[in-house]
mmCIF file of N, CA and C in Angstrom:
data_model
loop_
_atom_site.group_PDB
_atom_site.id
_atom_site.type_symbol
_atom_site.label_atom_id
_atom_site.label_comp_id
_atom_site.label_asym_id
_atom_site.label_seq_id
_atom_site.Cartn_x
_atom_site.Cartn_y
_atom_site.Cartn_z
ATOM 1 N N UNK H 1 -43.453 195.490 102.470
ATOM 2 C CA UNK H 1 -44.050 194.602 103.444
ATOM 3 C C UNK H 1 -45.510 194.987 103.712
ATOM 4 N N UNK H 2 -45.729 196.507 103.577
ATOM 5 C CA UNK H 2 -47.326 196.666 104.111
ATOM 6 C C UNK H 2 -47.697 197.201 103.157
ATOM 7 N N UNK H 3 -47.326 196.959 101.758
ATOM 8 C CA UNK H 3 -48.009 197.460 100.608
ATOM 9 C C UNK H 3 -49.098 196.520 100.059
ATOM 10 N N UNK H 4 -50.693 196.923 99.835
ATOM 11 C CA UNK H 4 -51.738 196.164 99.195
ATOM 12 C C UNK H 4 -50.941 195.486 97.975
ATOM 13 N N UNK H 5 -51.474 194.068 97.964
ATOM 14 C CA UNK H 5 -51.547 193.501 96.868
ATOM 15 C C UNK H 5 -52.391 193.315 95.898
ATOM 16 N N UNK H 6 -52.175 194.071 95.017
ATOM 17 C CA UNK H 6 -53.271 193.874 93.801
ATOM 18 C C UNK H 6 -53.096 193.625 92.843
ATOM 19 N N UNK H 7 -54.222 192.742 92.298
ATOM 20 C CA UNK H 7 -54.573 191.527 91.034
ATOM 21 C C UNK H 7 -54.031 192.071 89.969
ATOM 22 N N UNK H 8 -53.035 191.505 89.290
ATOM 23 C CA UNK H 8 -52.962 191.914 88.323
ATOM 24 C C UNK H 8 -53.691 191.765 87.215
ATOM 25 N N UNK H 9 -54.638 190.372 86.866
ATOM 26 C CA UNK H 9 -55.805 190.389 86.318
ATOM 27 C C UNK H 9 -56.752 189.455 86.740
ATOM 28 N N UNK H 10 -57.336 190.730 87.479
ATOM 29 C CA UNK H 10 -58.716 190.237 88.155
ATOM 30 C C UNK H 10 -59.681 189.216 87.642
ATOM 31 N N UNK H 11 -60.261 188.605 88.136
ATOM 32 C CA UNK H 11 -61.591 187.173 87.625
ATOM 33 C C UNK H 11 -62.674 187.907 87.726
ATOM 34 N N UNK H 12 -63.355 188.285 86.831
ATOM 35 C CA UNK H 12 -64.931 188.174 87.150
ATOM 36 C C UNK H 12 -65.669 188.048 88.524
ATOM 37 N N UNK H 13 -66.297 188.575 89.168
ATOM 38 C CA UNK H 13 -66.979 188.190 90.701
ATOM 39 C C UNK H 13 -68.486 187.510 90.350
ATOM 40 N N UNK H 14 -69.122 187.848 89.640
ATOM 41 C CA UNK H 14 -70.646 187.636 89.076
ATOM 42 C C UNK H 14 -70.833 186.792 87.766
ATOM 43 N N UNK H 15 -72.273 186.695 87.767
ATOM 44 C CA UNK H 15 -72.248 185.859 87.013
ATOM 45 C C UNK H 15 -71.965 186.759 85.382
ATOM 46 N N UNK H 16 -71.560 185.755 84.441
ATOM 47 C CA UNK H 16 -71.298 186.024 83.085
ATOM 48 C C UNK H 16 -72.352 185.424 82.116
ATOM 49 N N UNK H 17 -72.513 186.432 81.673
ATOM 50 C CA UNK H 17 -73.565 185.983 80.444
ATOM 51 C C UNK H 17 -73.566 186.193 79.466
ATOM 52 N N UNK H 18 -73.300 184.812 78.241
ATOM 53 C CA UNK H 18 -73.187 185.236 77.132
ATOM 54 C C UNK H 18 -73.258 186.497 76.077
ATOM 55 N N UNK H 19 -72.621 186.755 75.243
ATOM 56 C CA UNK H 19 -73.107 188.204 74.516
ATOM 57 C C UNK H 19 -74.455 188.120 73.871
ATOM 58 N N UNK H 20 -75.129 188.761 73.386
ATOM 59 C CA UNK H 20 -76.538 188.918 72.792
ATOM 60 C C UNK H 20 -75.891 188.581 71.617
ATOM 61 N N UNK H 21 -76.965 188.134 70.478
ATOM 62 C CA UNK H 21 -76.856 187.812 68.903
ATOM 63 C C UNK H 21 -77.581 188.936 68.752
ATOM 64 N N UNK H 22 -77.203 189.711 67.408
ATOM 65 C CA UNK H 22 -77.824 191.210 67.390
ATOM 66 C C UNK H 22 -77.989 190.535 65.569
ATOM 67 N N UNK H 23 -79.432 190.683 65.076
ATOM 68 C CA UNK H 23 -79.581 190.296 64.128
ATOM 69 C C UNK H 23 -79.835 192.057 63.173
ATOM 70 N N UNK H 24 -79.395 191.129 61.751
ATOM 71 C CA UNK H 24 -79.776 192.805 60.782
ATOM 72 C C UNK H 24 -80.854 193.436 60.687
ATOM 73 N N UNK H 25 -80.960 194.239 60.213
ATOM 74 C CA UNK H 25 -82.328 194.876 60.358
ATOM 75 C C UNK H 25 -82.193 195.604 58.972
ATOM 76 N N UNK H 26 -83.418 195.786 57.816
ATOM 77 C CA UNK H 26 -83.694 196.211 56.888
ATOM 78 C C UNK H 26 -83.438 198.011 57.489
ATOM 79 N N UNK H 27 -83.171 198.868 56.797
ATOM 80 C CA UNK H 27 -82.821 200.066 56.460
ATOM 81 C C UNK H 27 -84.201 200.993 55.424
ATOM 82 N N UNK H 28 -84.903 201.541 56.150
ATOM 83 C CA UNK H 28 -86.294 202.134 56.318
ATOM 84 C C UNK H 28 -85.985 203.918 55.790
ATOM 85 N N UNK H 29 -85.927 204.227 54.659
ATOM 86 C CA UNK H 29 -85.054 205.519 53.940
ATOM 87 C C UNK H 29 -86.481 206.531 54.761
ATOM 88 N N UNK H 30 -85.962 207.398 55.422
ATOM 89 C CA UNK H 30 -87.789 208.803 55.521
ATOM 90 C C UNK H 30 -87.322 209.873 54.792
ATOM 91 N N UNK H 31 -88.422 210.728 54.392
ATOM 92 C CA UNK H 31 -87.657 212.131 53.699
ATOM 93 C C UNK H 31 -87.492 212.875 55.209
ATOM 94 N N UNK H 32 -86.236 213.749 55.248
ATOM 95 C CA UNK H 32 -86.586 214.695 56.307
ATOM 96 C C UNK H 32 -87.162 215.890 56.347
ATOM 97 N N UNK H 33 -87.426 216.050 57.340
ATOM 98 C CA UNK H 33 -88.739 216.753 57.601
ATOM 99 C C UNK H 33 -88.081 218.108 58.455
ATOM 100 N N UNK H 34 -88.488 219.295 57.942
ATOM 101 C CA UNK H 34 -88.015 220.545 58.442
ATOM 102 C C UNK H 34 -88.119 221.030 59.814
ATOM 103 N N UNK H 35 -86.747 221.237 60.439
ATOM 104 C CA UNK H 35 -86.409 221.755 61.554
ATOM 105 C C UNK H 35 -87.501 222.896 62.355
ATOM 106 N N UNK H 36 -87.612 222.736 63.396
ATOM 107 C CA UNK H 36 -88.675 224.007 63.932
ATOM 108 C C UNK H 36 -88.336 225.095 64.414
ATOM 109 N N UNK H 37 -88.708 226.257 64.219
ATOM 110 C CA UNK H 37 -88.258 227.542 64.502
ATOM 111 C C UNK H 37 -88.046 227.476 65.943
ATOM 112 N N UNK H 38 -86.604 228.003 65.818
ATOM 113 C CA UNK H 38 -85.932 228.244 66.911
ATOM 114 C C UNK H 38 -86.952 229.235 68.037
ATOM 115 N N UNK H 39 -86.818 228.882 69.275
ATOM 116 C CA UNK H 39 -87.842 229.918 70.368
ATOM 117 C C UNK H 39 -87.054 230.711 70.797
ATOM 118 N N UNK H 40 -87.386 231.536 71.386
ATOM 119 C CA UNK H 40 -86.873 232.946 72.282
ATOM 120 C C UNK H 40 -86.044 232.103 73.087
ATOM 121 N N UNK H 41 -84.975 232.408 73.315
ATOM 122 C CA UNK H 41 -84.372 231.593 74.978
ATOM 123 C C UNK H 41 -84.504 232.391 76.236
ATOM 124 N N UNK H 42 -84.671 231.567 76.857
ATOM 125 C CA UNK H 42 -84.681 231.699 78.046
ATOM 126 C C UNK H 42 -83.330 232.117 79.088
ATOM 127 N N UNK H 43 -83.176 232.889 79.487
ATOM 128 C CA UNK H 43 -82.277 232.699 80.352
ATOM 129 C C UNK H 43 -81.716 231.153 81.870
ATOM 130 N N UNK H 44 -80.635 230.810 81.646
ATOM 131 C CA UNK H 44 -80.732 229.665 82.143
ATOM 132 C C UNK H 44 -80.619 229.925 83.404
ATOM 133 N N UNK H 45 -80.569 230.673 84.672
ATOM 134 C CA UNK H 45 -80.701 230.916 85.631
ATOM 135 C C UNK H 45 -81.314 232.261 85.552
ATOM 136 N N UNK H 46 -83.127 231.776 86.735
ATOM 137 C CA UNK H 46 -83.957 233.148 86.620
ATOM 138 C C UNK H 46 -83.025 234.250 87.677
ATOM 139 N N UNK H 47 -83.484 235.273 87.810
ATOM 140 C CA UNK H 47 -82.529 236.600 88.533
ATOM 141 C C UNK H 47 -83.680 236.782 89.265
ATOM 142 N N UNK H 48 -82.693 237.367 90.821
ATOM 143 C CA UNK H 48 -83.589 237.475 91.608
ATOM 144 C C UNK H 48 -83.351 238.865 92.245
ATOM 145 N N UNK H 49 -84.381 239.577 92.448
ATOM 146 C CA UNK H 49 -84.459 240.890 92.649
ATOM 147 C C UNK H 49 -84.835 241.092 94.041
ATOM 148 N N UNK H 50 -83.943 242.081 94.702
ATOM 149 C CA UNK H 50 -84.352 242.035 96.033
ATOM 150 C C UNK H 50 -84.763 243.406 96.609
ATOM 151 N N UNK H 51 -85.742 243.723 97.117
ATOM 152 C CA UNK H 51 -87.195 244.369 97.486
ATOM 153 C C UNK H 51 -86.376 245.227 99.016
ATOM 154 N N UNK H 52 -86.707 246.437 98.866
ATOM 155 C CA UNK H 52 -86.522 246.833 100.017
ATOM 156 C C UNK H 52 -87.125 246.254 101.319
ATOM 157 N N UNK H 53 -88.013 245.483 101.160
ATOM 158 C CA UNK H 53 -88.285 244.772 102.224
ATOM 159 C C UNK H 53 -88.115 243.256 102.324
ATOM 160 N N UNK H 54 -87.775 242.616 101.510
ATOM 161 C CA UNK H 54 -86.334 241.078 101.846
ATOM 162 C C UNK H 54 -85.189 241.731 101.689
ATOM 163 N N UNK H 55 -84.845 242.685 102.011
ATOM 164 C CA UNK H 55 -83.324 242.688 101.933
ATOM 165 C C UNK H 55 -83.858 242.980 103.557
ATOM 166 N N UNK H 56 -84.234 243.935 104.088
ATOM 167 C CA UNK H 56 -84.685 244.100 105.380
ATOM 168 C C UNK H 56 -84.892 242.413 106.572
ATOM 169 N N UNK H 57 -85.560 241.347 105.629
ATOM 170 C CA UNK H 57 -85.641 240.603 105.907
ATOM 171 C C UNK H 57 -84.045 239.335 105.835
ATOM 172 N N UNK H 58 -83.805 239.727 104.972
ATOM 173 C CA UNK H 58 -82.186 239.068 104.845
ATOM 174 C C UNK H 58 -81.578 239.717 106.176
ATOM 175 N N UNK H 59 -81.213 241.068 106.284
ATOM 176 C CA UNK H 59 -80.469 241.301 107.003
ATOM 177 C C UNK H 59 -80.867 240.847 108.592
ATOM 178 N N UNK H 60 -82.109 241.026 109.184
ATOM 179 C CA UNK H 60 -82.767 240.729 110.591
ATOM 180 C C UNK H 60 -82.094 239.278 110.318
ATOM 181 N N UNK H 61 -82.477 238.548 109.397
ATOM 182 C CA UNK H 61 -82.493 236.862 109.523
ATOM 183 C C UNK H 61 -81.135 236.955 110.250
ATOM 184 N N UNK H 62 -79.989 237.322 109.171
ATOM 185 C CA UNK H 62 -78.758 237.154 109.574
ATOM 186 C C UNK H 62 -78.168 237.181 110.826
ATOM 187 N N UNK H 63 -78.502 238.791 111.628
ATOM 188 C CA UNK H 63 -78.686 239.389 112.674
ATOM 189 C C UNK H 63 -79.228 238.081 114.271
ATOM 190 N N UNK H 64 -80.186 237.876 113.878
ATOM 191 C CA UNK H 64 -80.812 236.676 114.671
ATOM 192 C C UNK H 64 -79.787 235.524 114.777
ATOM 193 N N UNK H 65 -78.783 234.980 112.864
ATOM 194 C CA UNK H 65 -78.740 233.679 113.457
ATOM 195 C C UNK H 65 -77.066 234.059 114.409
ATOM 196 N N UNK H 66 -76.685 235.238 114.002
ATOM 197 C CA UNK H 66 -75.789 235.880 114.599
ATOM 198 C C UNK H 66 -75.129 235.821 116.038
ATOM 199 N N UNK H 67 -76.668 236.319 116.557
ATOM 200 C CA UNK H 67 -76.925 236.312 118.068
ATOM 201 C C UNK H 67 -76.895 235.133 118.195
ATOM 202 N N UNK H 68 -78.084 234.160 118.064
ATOM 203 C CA UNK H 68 -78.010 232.677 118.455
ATOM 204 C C UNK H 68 -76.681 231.900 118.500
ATOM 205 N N UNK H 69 -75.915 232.077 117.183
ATOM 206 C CA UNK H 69 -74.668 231.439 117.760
ATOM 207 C C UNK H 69 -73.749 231.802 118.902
ATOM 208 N N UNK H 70 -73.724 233.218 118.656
ATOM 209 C CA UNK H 70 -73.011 234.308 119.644
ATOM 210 C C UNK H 70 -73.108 233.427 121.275
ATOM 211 N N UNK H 71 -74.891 233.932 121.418
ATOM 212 C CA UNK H 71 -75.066 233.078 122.830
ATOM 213 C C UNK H 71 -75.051 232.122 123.204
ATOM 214 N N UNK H 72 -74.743 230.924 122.175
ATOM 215 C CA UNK H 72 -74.593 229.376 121.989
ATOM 216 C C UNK H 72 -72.768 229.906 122.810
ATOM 217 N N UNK H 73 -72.365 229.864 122.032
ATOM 218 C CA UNK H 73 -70.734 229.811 122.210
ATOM 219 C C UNK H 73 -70.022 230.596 123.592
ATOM 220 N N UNK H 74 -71.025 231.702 123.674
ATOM 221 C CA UNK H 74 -71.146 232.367 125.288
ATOM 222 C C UNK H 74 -71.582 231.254 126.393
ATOM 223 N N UNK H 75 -72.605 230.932 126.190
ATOM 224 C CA UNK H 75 -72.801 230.121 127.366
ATOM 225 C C UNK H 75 -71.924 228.689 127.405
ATOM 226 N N UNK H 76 -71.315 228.459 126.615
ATOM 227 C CA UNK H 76 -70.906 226.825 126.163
ATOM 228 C C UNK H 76 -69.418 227.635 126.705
ATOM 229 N N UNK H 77 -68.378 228.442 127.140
ATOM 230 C CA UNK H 77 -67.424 228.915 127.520
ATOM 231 C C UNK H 77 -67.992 229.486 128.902
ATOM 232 N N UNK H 78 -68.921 229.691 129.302
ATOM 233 C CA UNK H 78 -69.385 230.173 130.618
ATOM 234 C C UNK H 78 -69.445 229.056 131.478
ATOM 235 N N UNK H 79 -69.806 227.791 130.266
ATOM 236 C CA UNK H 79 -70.089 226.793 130.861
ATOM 237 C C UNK H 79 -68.718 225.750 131.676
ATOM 238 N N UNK H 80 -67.551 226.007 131.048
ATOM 239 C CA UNK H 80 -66.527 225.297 130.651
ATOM 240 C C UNK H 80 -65.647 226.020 131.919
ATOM 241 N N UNK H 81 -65.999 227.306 132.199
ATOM 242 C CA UNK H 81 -65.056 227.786 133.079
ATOM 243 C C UNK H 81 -65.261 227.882 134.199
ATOM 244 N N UNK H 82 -66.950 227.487 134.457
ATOM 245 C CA UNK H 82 -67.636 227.317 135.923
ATOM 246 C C UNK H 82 -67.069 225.515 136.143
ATOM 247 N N UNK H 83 -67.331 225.224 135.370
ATOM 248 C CA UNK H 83 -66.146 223.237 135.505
ATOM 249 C C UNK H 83 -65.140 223.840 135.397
ATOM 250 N N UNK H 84 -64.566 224.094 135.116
ATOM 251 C CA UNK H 84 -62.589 225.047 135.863
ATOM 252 C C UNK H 84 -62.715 224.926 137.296
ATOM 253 N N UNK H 85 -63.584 226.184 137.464
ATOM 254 C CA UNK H 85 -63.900 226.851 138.201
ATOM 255 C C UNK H 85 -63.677 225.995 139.840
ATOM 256 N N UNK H 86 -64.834 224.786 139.468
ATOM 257 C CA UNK H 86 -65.311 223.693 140.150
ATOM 258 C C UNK H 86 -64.592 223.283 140.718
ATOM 259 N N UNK H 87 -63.362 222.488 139.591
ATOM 260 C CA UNK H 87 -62.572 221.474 139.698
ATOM 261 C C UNK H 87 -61.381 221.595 140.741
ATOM 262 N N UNK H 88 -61.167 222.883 140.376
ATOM 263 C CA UNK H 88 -60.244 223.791 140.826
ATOM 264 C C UNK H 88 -60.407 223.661 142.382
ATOM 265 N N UNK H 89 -61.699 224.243 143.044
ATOM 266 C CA UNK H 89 -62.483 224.198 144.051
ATOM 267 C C UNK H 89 -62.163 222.953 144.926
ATOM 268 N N UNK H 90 -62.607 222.315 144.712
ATOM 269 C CA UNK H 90 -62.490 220.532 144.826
ATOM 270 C C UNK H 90 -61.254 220.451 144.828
ATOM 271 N N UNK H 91 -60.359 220.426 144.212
ATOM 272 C CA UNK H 91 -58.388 220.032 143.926
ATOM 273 C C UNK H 91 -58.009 220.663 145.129
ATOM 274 N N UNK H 92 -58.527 221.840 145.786
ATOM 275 C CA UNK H 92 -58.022 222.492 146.892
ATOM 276 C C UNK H 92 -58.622 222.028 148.010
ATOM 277 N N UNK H 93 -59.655 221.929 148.199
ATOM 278 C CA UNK H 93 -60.412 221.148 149.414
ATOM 279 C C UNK H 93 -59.917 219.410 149.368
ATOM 280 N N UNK H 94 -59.826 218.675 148.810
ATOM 281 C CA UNK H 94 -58.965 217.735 149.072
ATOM 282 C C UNK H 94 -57.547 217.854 149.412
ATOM 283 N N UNK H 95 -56.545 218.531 148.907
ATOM 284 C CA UNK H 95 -55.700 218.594 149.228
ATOM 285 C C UNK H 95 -55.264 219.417 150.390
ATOM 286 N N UNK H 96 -56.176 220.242 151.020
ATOM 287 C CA UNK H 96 -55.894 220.620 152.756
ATOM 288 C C UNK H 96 -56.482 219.563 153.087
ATOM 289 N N UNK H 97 -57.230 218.643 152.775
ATOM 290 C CA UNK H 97 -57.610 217.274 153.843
ATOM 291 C C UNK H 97 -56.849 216.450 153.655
ATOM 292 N N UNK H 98 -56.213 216.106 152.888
ATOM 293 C CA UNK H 98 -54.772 215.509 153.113
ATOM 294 C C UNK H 98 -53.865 215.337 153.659
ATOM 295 N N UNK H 99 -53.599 217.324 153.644
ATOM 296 C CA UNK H 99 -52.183 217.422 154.264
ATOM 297 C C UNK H 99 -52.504 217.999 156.036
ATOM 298 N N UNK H 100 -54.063 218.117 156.213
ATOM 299 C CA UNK H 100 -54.362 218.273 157.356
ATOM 300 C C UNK H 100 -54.466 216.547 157.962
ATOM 301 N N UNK H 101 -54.397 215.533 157.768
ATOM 302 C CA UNK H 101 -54.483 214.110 157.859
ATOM 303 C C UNK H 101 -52.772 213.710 158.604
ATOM 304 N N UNK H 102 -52.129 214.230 157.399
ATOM 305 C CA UNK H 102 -50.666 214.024 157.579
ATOM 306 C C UNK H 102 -50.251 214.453 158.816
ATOM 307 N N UNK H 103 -50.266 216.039 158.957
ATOM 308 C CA UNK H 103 -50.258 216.627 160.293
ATOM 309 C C UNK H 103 -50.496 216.133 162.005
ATOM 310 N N UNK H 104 -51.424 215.635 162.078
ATOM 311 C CA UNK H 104 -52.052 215.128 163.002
ATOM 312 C C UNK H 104 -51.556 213.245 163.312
#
């Protein structure tokens, strides 16, 4: 019941255009001509060497983005539990004005 139905043979959507006429073409003999000396290769990925001072720099980078998230995710849970915190606050102060309402 909710299975797609599909074409079993689809129509064309666009337009159709005849096939091309592909005419012969005369056959043009060359002598061949000698291959070129192979070059030195290259290695296909250059190598990268790391310097007592970018590795110094790798590691600080890291270090930094470290912290930054660290204190991202600190304050974004500091943030979340002072709205607890809040709500909480509020849920109790309404509800003694309530039941101080009732009372009276």
């Amino acid at each position: 019941m909710l299975r797609p139905k599909i074409p079993t043979m689809p129509t064309p959507t666009g337009l159709v255009s005849p096939p091309a006429v592909i005419e012969p073409t005369t056959v043009v003999q060359h002598h061949p001509t000698p291959a070129p000396a192979p070059a030195a290769q290259t290695p296909s990925r250059p190598t990268v060497q790391l310097t007592p001072g970018t590795f110094l720099a790798l590691v600080g980078g890291g270090t930094a983005v470290v912290l930054v998230v660290g204190a991202v995710l600190v304050s974004m849970l500091l943030a979340v539990a002072v709205t607890g915190a809040s709500v909480a606050v509020c849920a109790l102060v309404i509800r003694s004005l309530i039941t101080s309402q009732h009372r009276r």
